[in-house]
XYZ file of N, CA and C in Angstrom:
678
model
N 0.815 -1.201 0.000
C 0.000 0.000 0.000
C 0.854 1.259 0.000
N 2.169 1.131 0.107
C 3.045 2.290 0.135
C 3.651 2.538 -1.239
N 3.565 3.764 -1.674
C 4.217 4.150 -2.905
C 5.589 4.714 -2.610
N 6.224 5.235 -3.653
C 7.566 5.777 -3.454
C 7.523 7.104 -2.702
N 6.451 7.901 -2.913
C 6.419 9.238 -2.338
C 5.264 9.456 -1.370
N 4.382 8.536 -1.255
C 3.220 8.768 -0.393
C 2.718 7.444 0.150
N 1.896 7.575 1.169
C 1.236 6.418 1.757
C -0.259 6.578 1.533
N -0.874 5.582 0.954
C -2.296 5.691 0.623
C -3.146 5.780 1.876
N -4.373 6.259 1.687
C -5.298 6.398 2.809
C -5.608 5.046 3.442
N -5.797 4.017 2.599
C -6.068 2.677 3.138
C -4.885 2.152 3.944
N -3.688 2.487 3.488
C -2.501 2.027 4.205
C -2.403 2.712 5.574
N -2.714 4.005 5.607
C -2.696 4.716 6.883
C -3.712 4.114 7.852
N -4.902 3.789 7.336
C -5.922 3.185 8.186
C -5.486 1.807 8.666
N -4.814 1.052 7.789
C -4.334 -0.272 8.171
C -3.275 -0.164 9.266
N -2.366 0.808 9.146
C -1.355 1.011 10.175
C -1.994 1.446 11.497
N -3.021 2.298 11.392
C -3.727 2.743 12.591
C -4.411 1.571 13.280
N -5.091 0.722 12.493
C -5.758 -0.451 13.072
C -4.756 -1.394 13.719
N -3.594 -1.562 13.071
C -2.568 -2.432 13.655
C -2.071 -1.867 14.980
N -1.895 -0.555 15.045
C -1.444 0.075 16.298
C -2.475 -0.132 17.397
N -3.761 0.012 17.037
C -4.831 -0.207 18.020
C -4.781 -1.644 18.527
N -4.557 -2.596 17.629
C -4.482 -4.007 18.032
C -3.352 -4.226 19.035
N -2.195 -3.645 18.755
C -1.043 -3.828 19.636
C -1.319 -3.241 21.013
N -1.898 -2.032 21.060
C -2.171 -1.368 22.337
C -3.180 -2.173 23.147
N -4.270 -2.588 22.498
C -5.306 -3.337 23.206
C -4.778 -4.690 23.657
N -3.915 -5.302 22.861
C -3.326 -6.583 23.261
C -2.511 -6.422 24.535
N -1.700 -5.355 24.623
C -0.896 -5.126 25.824
C -1.787 -4.888 27.046
N -2.844 -4.115 26.849
C -3.772 -3.854 27.956
C -4.453 -5.145 28.395
N -4.828 -5.977 27.417
C -5.519 -7.230 27.734
C -4.627 -8.199 28.493
N -3.349 -8.222 28.167
C -2.421 -9.082 28.903
C -2.401 -8.670 30.375
N -2.346 -7.354 30.611
C -2.337 -6.843 31.981
C -3.634 -7.187 32.703
N -4.780 -6.960 32.045
C -6.068 -7.247 32.669
C -6.268 -8.736 32.903
N -5.803 -9.568 31.988
C -5.961 -11.012 32.177
C -5.137 -11.504 33.355
N -3.935 -10.946 33.539
C -3.118 -11.321 34.697
C -3.803 -10.915 36.000
N -4.404 -9.725 36.003
C -5.145 -9.285 37.186
C -6.321 -10.224 37.447
N -7.026 -10.598 36.367
C -8.168 -11.499 36.513
C -7.779 -12.836 37.104
N -6.720 -13.445 36.574
C -6.283 -14.735 37.099
C -5.774 -14.608 38.533
N -5.160 -13.461 38.857
C -4.692 -13.226 40.225
C -5.868 -13.201 41.190
N -6.922 -12.463 40.845
C -8.097 -12.385 41.715
C -8.773 -13.758 41.849
N -8.853 -14.500 40.758
C -9.462 -15.828 40.817
C -8.646 -16.754 41.714
N -7.316 -16.710 41.567
C -6.463 -17.549 42.404
C -6.591 -17.218 43.883
N -6.553 -15.927 44.211
C -6.708 -15.506 45.604
C -8.090 -15.882 46.129
N -9.117 -15.675 45.287
C -10.476 -16.007 45.710
C -10.651 -17.483 46.008
N -10.116 -18.349 45.148
C -10.228 -19.788 45.382
C -9.450 -20.205 46.627
N -8.299 -19.577 46.842
C -7.533 -19.891 48.061
C -8.331 -19.511 49.309
N -8.951 -18.326 49.292
C -9.721 -17.873 50.451
C -10.911 -18.802 50.707
N -11.539 -19.289 49.631
C -12.707 -20.163 49.781
C -12.315 -21.515 50.363
N -11.238 -22.105 49.872
C -10.913 -23.491 50.218
C -9.860 -23.627 51.319
N -9.253 -22.533 51.764
C -8.255 -22.628 52.835
C -8.930 -22.969 54.162
N -8.169 -23.578 55.035
C -8.674 -23.950 56.358
C -8.423 -22.798 57.326
N -9.489 -22.098 57.695
C -9.378 -20.945 58.593
C -9.750 -21.307 60.025
N -9.828 -22.564 60.321
C -10.130 -22.992 61.678
C -11.538 -22.601 62.093
N -11.674 -22.053 63.282
C -12.985 -21.668 63.806
C -13.317 -20.209 63.536
N -12.552 -19.562 62.655
C -12.865 -18.192 62.288
C -14.130 -18.148 61.443
N -14.658 -16.948 61.247
C -15.939 -16.751 60.572
C -15.899 -17.320 59.149
N -16.474 -18.500 58.938
C -16.418 -19.166 57.634
C -17.204 -18.400 56.578
N -18.347 -17.818 56.949
C -19.169 -17.096 55.977
C -18.442 -15.869 55.437
N -17.638 -15.221 56.276
C -16.879 -14.049 55.827
C -15.878 -14.442 54.744
N -15.124 -15.519 54.982
C -14.123 -15.942 54.010
C -14.778 -16.487 52.741
N -15.910 -17.159 52.881
C -16.613 -17.670 51.707
C -17.103 -16.515 50.838
N -17.741 -15.524 51.463
C -18.231 -14.376 50.707
C -17.109 -13.588 50.065
N -16.005 -13.398 50.807
C -14.866 -12.665 50.261
C -14.243 -13.411 49.090
N -14.089 -14.725 49.223
C -13.510 -15.513 48.135
C -14.367 -15.502 46.885
N -15.676 -15.619 47.049
C -16.579 -15.584 45.891
C -16.528 -14.218 45.220
N -16.505 -13.143 46.020
C -16.453 -11.791 45.456
C -15.164 -11.581 44.662
N -14.032 -12.047 45.195
C -12.769 -11.913 44.480
C -12.761 -12.727 43.186
N -13.325 -13.928 43.238
C -13.383 -14.768 42.036
C -14.261 -14.137 40.969
N -15.399 -13.587 41.360
C -16.286 -12.927 40.403
C -15.612 -11.704 39.786
N -14.856 -10.979 40.588
C -14.124 -9.826 40.060
C -13.109 -10.279 39.016
N -12.429 -11.385 39.310
C -11.489 -11.923 38.334
C -12.163 -12.351 37.049
N -13.335 -12.981 37.150
C -14.085 -13.385 35.957
C -14.524 -12.179 35.139
N -14.867 -11.085 35.816
C -15.242 -9.864 35.097
C -14.050 -9.334 34.297
N -12.870 -9.327 34.910
C -11.670 -8.882 34.197
C -11.402 -9.765 32.978
N -11.534 -11.080 33.145
C -11.300 -11.991 32.021
C -12.354 -11.804 30.932
N -13.597 -11.533 31.318
C -14.658 -11.296 30.337
C -14.368 -10.048 29.514
N -13.864 -9.017 30.185
C -13.525 -7.783 29.474
C -12.421 -8.035 28.454
N -11.408 -8.823 28.827
C -10.324 -9.123 27.889
C -10.833 -9.933 26.701
N -11.772 -10.848 26.937
C -12.340 -11.633 25.836
C -13.114 -10.737 24.872
N -13.883 -9.801 25.422
C -14.639 -8.873 24.567
C -13.681 -8.043 23.722
N -12.590 -7.571 24.335
C -11.619 -6.768 23.599
C -10.962 -7.574 22.484
N -10.602 -8.819 22.761
C -9.976 -9.661 21.733
C -10.925 -9.930 20.570
N -12.195 -10.166 20.885
C -13.181 -10.375 19.819
C -13.351 -9.106 18.985
N -13.319 -7.948 19.651
C -13.449 -6.697 18.916
C -12.282 -6.435 17.992
N -11.073 -6.705 18.473
C -9.879 -6.492 17.656
C -9.853 -7.455 16.481
N -10.251 -8.703 16.727
C -10.239 -9.705 15.659
C -11.181 -9.319 14.519
N -12.317 -8.728 14.880
C -13.308 -8.349 13.866
C -13.381 -6.829 13.694
N -12.255 -6.162 13.899
C -12.256 -4.710 13.940
C -12.705 -4.083 12.621
N -12.367 -4.672 11.501
C -12.669 -4.072 10.198
C -14.060 -4.435 9.685
N -14.802 -5.266 10.452
C -16.172 -5.598 10.048
C -17.095 -4.470 10.479
N -17.578 -3.673 9.515
C -18.383 -2.497 9.827
C -19.882 -2.751 9.702
N -20.256 -3.698 8.875
C -21.672 -3.893 8.592
C -22.058 -5.348 8.869
N -23.335 -5.634 8.709
C -23.818 -7.004 8.905
C -24.472 -7.159 10.253
N -24.160 -8.230 10.946
C -24.772 -8.512 12.236
C -24.320 -7.499 13.294
N -25.047 -7.511 14.410
C -24.731 -6.534 15.462
C -23.356 -6.781 16.056
N -22.989 -8.063 16.225
C -21.754 -8.413 16.922
C -20.556 -8.228 15.995
N -20.334 -6.987 15.524
C -19.204 -6.660 14.654
C -18.113 -6.004 15.472
N -16.934 -5.869 14.838
C -15.764 -5.420 15.575
C -15.905 -4.064 16.227
N -16.387 -3.078 15.480
C -16.483 -1.723 16.018
C -17.453 -1.669 17.195
N -18.561 -2.358 17.098
C -19.553 -2.345 18.180
C -19.022 -3.083 19.419
N -18.277 -4.164 19.186
C -17.691 -4.880 20.319
C -16.674 -3.993 21.030
N -15.858 -3.276 20.257
C -14.882 -2.375 20.866
C -15.570 -1.222 21.597
N -16.738 -0.806 21.100
C -17.498 0.228 21.806
C -17.934 -0.287 23.184
N -18.380 -1.559 23.238
C -18.752 -2.166 24.526
C -17.536 -2.226 25.441
N -16.388 -2.579 24.873
C -15.146 -2.628 25.649
C -14.803 -1.248 26.219
N -14.917 -0.216 25.389
C -14.637 1.140 25.857
C -15.625 1.562 26.941
N -16.885 1.150 26.801
C -17.877 1.466 27.837
C -17.498 0.812 29.158
N -17.011 -0.442 29.100
C -16.534 -1.116 30.308
C -15.378 -0.331 30.934
N -14.456 0.145 30.113
C -13.310 0.892 30.620
C -13.748 2.191 31.305
N -14.709 2.883 30.696
C -15.205 4.132 31.277
C -15.902 3.860 32.608
N -16.735 2.814 32.640
C -17.403 2.454 33.894
C -16.398 2.050 34.967
N -15.349 1.348 34.561
C -14.305 0.956 35.519
C -13.598 2.180 36.081
N -13.337 3.157 35.211
C -12.681 4.383 35.663
C -13.568 5.141 36.648
N -14.859 5.218 36.340
C -15.794 5.897 37.238
C -15.847 5.176 38.585
N -15.909 3.836 38.549
C -15.951 3.055 39.791
C -14.676 3.254 40.609
N -13.519 3.301 39.941
C -12.252 3.493 40.649
C -12.190 4.874 41.291
N -12.655 5.897 40.579
C -12.663 7.245 41.148
C -13.606 7.330 42.350
N -14.745 6.649 42.247
C -15.691 6.634 43.367
C -15.084 5.927 44.578
N -14.455 4.773 44.347
C -13.828 4.040 45.450
C -12.675 4.834 46.056
N -11.943 5.572 45.210
C -10.852 6.393 45.719
C -11.380 7.491 46.635
N -12.428 8.186 46.191
C -13.007 9.252 47.020
C -13.591 8.683 48.311
N -14.249 7.506 48.212
C -14.801 6.873 49.405
C -13.701 6.456 50.365
N -12.599 5.945 49.832
C -11.480 5.533 50.678
C -10.864 6.731 51.394
N -10.741 7.857 50.706
C -10.176 9.050 51.327
C -11.064 9.541 52.468
N -12.392 9.472 52.261
C -13.322 9.877 53.315
C -13.206 8.945 54.517
N -13.127 7.632 54.259
C -13.014 6.660 55.345
C -11.707 6.830 56.116
N -10.624 7.119 55.391
C -9.334 7.337 56.056
C -9.410 8.550 56.977
N -10.044 9.618 56.509
C -10.188 10.812 57.347
C -11.033 10.505 58.585
N -12.122 9.756 58.400
C -12.973 9.411 59.537
C -12.239 8.520 60.532
N -11.436 7.575 60.020
C -10.686 6.707 60.922
C -9.603 7.476 61.665
N -8.996 8.457 61.020
C -8.020 9.293 61.710
C -8.679 10.084 62.835
N -9.898 10.565 62.573
C -10.636 11.272 63.627
C -10.957 10.337 64.791
N -11.356 9.099 64.466
C -11.650 8.129 65.522
C -10.402 7.786 66.320
N -9.273 7.702 65.638
C -8.011 7.410 66.334
C -7.654 8.534 67.300
N -7.858 9.785 66.873
C -7.580 10.916 67.764
C -8.518 10.890 68.969
N -9.796 10.567 68.718
C -10.753 10.480 69.830
C -10.379 9.360 70.792
N -9.935 8.225 70.226
C -9.529 7.101 71.069
C -8.303 7.455 71.905
N -7.367 8.192 71.308
C -6.172 8.610 72.043
C -6.534 9.552 73.183
N -7.492 10.436 72.924
C -7.907 11.361 73.980
C -8.638 10.630 75.104
N -9.369 9.552 74.761
C -10.057 8.776 75.797
C -9.072 8.082 76.725
N -7.959 7.635 76.151
C -6.982 6.908 76.963
C -6.288 7.808 77.977
N -6.297 9.117 77.728
C -5.656 10.048 78.654
C -6.645 10.809 79.525
N -7.945 10.600 79.266
C -8.964 11.321 80.027
C -9.412 10.491 81.220
N -9.658 11.151 82.320
C -10.100 10.460 83.530
C -11.620 10.418 83.658
N -12.321 11.185 82.832
C -13.788 11.258 82.933
C -14.499 10.588 81.769
N -13.867 10.560 80.584
C -14.510 9.982 79.406
C -14.462 8.462 79.460
N -15.384 7.827 78.748
C -15.444 6.366 78.684
C -15.515 5.934 77.228
N -15.325 4.637 77.002
C -15.349 4.124 75.638
C -16.738 4.238 75.010
N -17.759 4.347 75.799
C -19.110 4.527 75.260
C -19.263 5.871 74.559
N -18.351 6.823 74.859
C -18.394 8.129 74.206
C -17.780 8.095 72.814
N -17.118 7.000 72.460
C -16.463 6.894 71.165
C -17.491 6.644 70.066
N -17.510 7.506 69.056
C -18.443 7.381 67.943
C -17.718 6.769 66.747
N -18.206 5.626 66.289
C -17.610 4.923 65.169
C -18.504 5.003 63.944
N -17.880 4.986 62.765
C -18.644 4.917 61.519
C -19.114 3.483 61.290
N -20.006 3.305 60.328
C -20.530 1.963 60.040
C -19.420 1.018 59.582
N -18.465 1.533 58.814
C -17.348 0.702 58.354
C -16.466 0.296 59.533
N -16.208 1.240 60.433
C -15.384 0.929 61.606
C -16.079 -0.081 62.515
N -17.394 0.029 62.633
C -18.145 -0.942 63.438
C -18.041 -2.332 62.818
N -18.151 -2.404 61.481
C -18.042 -3.695 60.787
C -16.652 -4.298 61.012
N -15.606 -3.483 60.835
C -14.241 -3.975 61.025
C -14.022 -4.394 62.476
N -14.536 -3.593 63.405
C -14.375 -3.912 64.824
C -15.063 -5.219 65.182
N -16.280 -5.408 64.682
C -17.012 -6.647 64.976
C -16.280 -7.871 64.417
N -15.789 -7.758 63.179
C -15.071 -8.875 62.578
C -13.770 -9.162 63.323
N -13.085 -8.100 63.713
C -11.838 -8.299 64.460
C -12.118 -8.994 65.788
N -13.174 -8.575 66.469
C -13.519 -9.212 67.745
C -13.854 -10.689 67.558
N -14.606 -10.997 66.476
C -14.936 -12.399 66.206
C -13.677 -13.213 65.959
N -12.767 -12.691 65.143
C -11.523 -13.397 64.864
C -10.684 -13.537 66.129
N -10.629 -12.470 66.905
C -9.776 -12.460 68.089
C -10.230 -13.504 69.099
N -11.503 -13.483 69.462
C -11.982 -14.398 70.494
C -11.995 -15.846 70.002
N -12.182 -16.044 68.682
C -12.096 -17.406 68.148
C -10.655 -17.912 68.182
N -9.687 -17.009 67.986
C -8.276 -17.409 67.957
C -7.702 -17.654 69.339
N -8.364 -17.131 70.374
C -7.832 -17.327 71.730
C -8.049 -18.748 72.237
N -9.000 -19.464 71.646
C -9.324 -20.819 72.120
C -8.458 -21.851 71.412
N -7.193 -21.876 71.740
C -6.288 -22.855 71.150
C -5.023 -22.201 70.649
N -4.019 -23.018 70.405
C -2.725 -22.531 69.915
C -2.405 -23.113 68.543
N -3.414 -23.229 67.703
C -3.228 -23.808 66.378
C -2.408 -22.883 65.482
N -1.621 -23.477 64.595
C -0.833 -22.694 63.637
C -1.712 -22.009 62.595
N -2.992 -22.385 62.533
C -3.914 -21.741 61.587
C -4.101 -20.264 61.903
N -3.865 -19.887 63.146
C -4.099 -18.510 63.556
C -2.812 -17.702 63.648
N -1.691 -18.260 63.204
C -0.417 -17.562 63.326
C -0.441 -16.229 62.593
N -1.018 -16.211 61.383
C -1.063 -14.973 60.597
C -1.827 -13.880 61.332
N -2.912 -14.270 62.023
C -3.714 -13.279 62.739
C -2.966 -12.742 63.950
N -2.319 -13.642 64.710
C -1.598 -13.206 65.893
C -0.375 -12.378 65.540
N 0.204 -12.609 64.375
C 1.306 -11.759 63.923
C 0.841 -10.309 63.751
N -0.380 -10.159 63.221
C -0.942 -8.812 63.064
C -1.217 -8.187 64.426
N -1.826 -8.977 65.326
C -2.167 -8.465 66.657
C -0.905 -8.083 67.425
N 0.086 -8.945 67.420
C 1.316 -8.679 68.178
C 2.072 -7.463 67.641
N 1.927 -7.223 66.316
C 2.673 -6.116 65.706
C 1.975 -4.771 65.860
N 0.641 -4.767 65.961
C -0.085 -3.499 65.891
C -0.998 -3.220 67.082
N -1.144 -4.149 67.993
C -2.065 -3.967 69.120
C -1.294 -3.903 70.444
N -1.924 -3.400 71.499
C -1.253 -3.341 72.811
C -0.854 -4.731 73.302
N 0.182 -4.775 74.109
C 0.677 -6.053 74.616
C -0.335 -6.732 75.537
N -1.305 -5.969 76.055
C -2.311 -6.557 76.946
C -3.232 -7.536 76.221
N -3.273 -7.482 74.877
C -4.084 -8.441 74.121
C -3.193 -9.241 73.164
N -1.937 -9.395 73.492
C -1.024 -10.167 72.652
C -1.310 -11.657 72.782
N -0.698 -12.434 71.912
C -0.898 -13.883 71.951
C -0.361 -14.477 73.244
N 0.695 -13.892 73.784
C 1.276 -14.392 75.035
C 0.291 -14.274 76.191
N -0.466 -13.193 76.208
C -1.388 -12.941 77.312
C -2.791 -13.504 77.091
N -3.140 -13.816 75.829
C -4.545 -14.133 75.537
C -4.815 -15.537 75.002
N -3.838 -16.206 74.428
C -4.098 -17.539 73.882
C -4.223 -18.582 74.981
N -5.317 -19.344 74.891
C -5.539 -20.458 75.827
C -5.267 -21.758 75.088
N -4.105 -22.328 75.323
C -3.740 -23.555 74.603
C -4.507 -24.768 75.117
N -4.945 -24.727 76.362
C -5.672 -25.846 76.956
C -6.896 -25.305 77.686
N -7.835 -26.199 77.977
C -9.061 -25.784 78.659
C -8.790 -25.231 80.050
N -7.739 -25.716 80.688
C -7.431 -25.286 82.046
C -6.464 -24.091 82.068
N -6.108 -23.541 80.893
C -5.159 -22.428 80.845
C -5.768 -21.165 81.451
N -4.944 -20.407 82.165
C -5.340 -19.130 82.752
C -4.563 -18.022 82.037
N -5.276 -17.014 81.542
C -4.640 -15.932 80.792
C -4.743 -14.615 81.550
N -3.932 -13.664 81.117
C -3.946 -12.309 81.662
C -4.463 -11.321 80.620
N -5.366 -11.801 79.794
C -5.842 -11.005 78.662
C -6.734 -9.858 79.136
N -6.505 -8.686 78.544
C -7.318 -7.522 78.871
C -8.711 -7.636 78.256
N -8.815 -8.330 77.127
C -10.102 -8.483 76.431
C -10.855 -9.689 76.962
N -12.162 -9.537 77.068
C -13.016 -10.617 77.559
C -14.302 -10.627 76.737
N -14.639 -11.787 76.164
C -15.779 -11.865 75.260
C -17.099 -11.536 75.956
N -17.309 -12.075 77.132
C -18.581 -11.836 77.832
C -18.754 -10.356 78.161
N -17.678 -9.739 78.655
C -17.742 -8.319 78.965
C -17.900 -7.480 77.701
N -17.228 -7.898 76.633
C -17.329 -7.173 75.361
C -18.765 -7.182 74.843
N -19.420 -8.340 74.932
C -20.814 -8.431 74.477
C -21.727 -7.539 75.312
N -21.474 -7.474 76.609
C -22.283 -6.627 77.485
C -22.063 -5.144 77.209
N -20.870 -4.798 76.714
C -20.550 -3.404 76.471
C -20.906 -2.938 75.068
N -21.553 -3.781 74.285
C -21.968 -3.353 72.945
C -21.349 -4.127 71.817
N -20.309 -4.889 72.091
C -19.777 -5.796 71.076
C -18.725 -5.233 70.160
N -18.422 -3.913 70.202
C -17.394 -3.430 69.284
C -16.498 -2.336 69.868
N -16.985 -1.494 70.734
C -16.155 -0.385 71.208
C -15.987 -0.375 72.722
N -16.339 -1.464 73.394
C -16.184 -1.501 74.842
C -14.757 -1.653 75.271
N -14.485 -1.378 76.520
C -13.114 -1.461 77.040
C -12.599 -2.896 77.054
N -13.503 -3.872 77.085
C -13.100 -5.279 77.128
C -13.048 -5.909 75.746
N -13.221 -5.101 74.687
C -13.203 -5.630 73.313
C -11.834 -5.433 72.690
């Protein structure tokens, strides 16, 4: 399609289409790797042995991650079909240009969703920082109590799940809970560390600051015994 002094219009369009194919192929490789990563993590979360921890939480999380991975793989398949039939302009609905339009719509929706999640995450981080400051002030105040601490719905959810994991992990010294106790020992006060709170046997006596019965009586998420 190339002459000695010029490049024909069809040749320019062919080069443009080839460039589009290369770009979309590179993007699809990246998205497919992300998809398989999410599917792998999701299947691991579903089938791993989490001991007596909240099974429904891990099942729901694993299914959600797997579905997200399938969505990524579906998007890559749509893009590949669009590129393969890119020059088909007429005929049935499922032609290359229309398929690529669907792919672009997916990309735009993904961008909107990412921006929304980013803004939501920034708001949650600010709210958690405020809660941390309030919690720090409670620890130094002689008149305030933990009942004065106001938590957001997300913080309440995280607190409830953490309490469930924590009290389930205290009943035994199984290696299944090592990952959880590593987090607790690294980021929580020593009064609720594995050394003070794990009961390896039924007759074990602990010096744990947290107590499930007291925590439930105090509201289940922000009490002094939680």
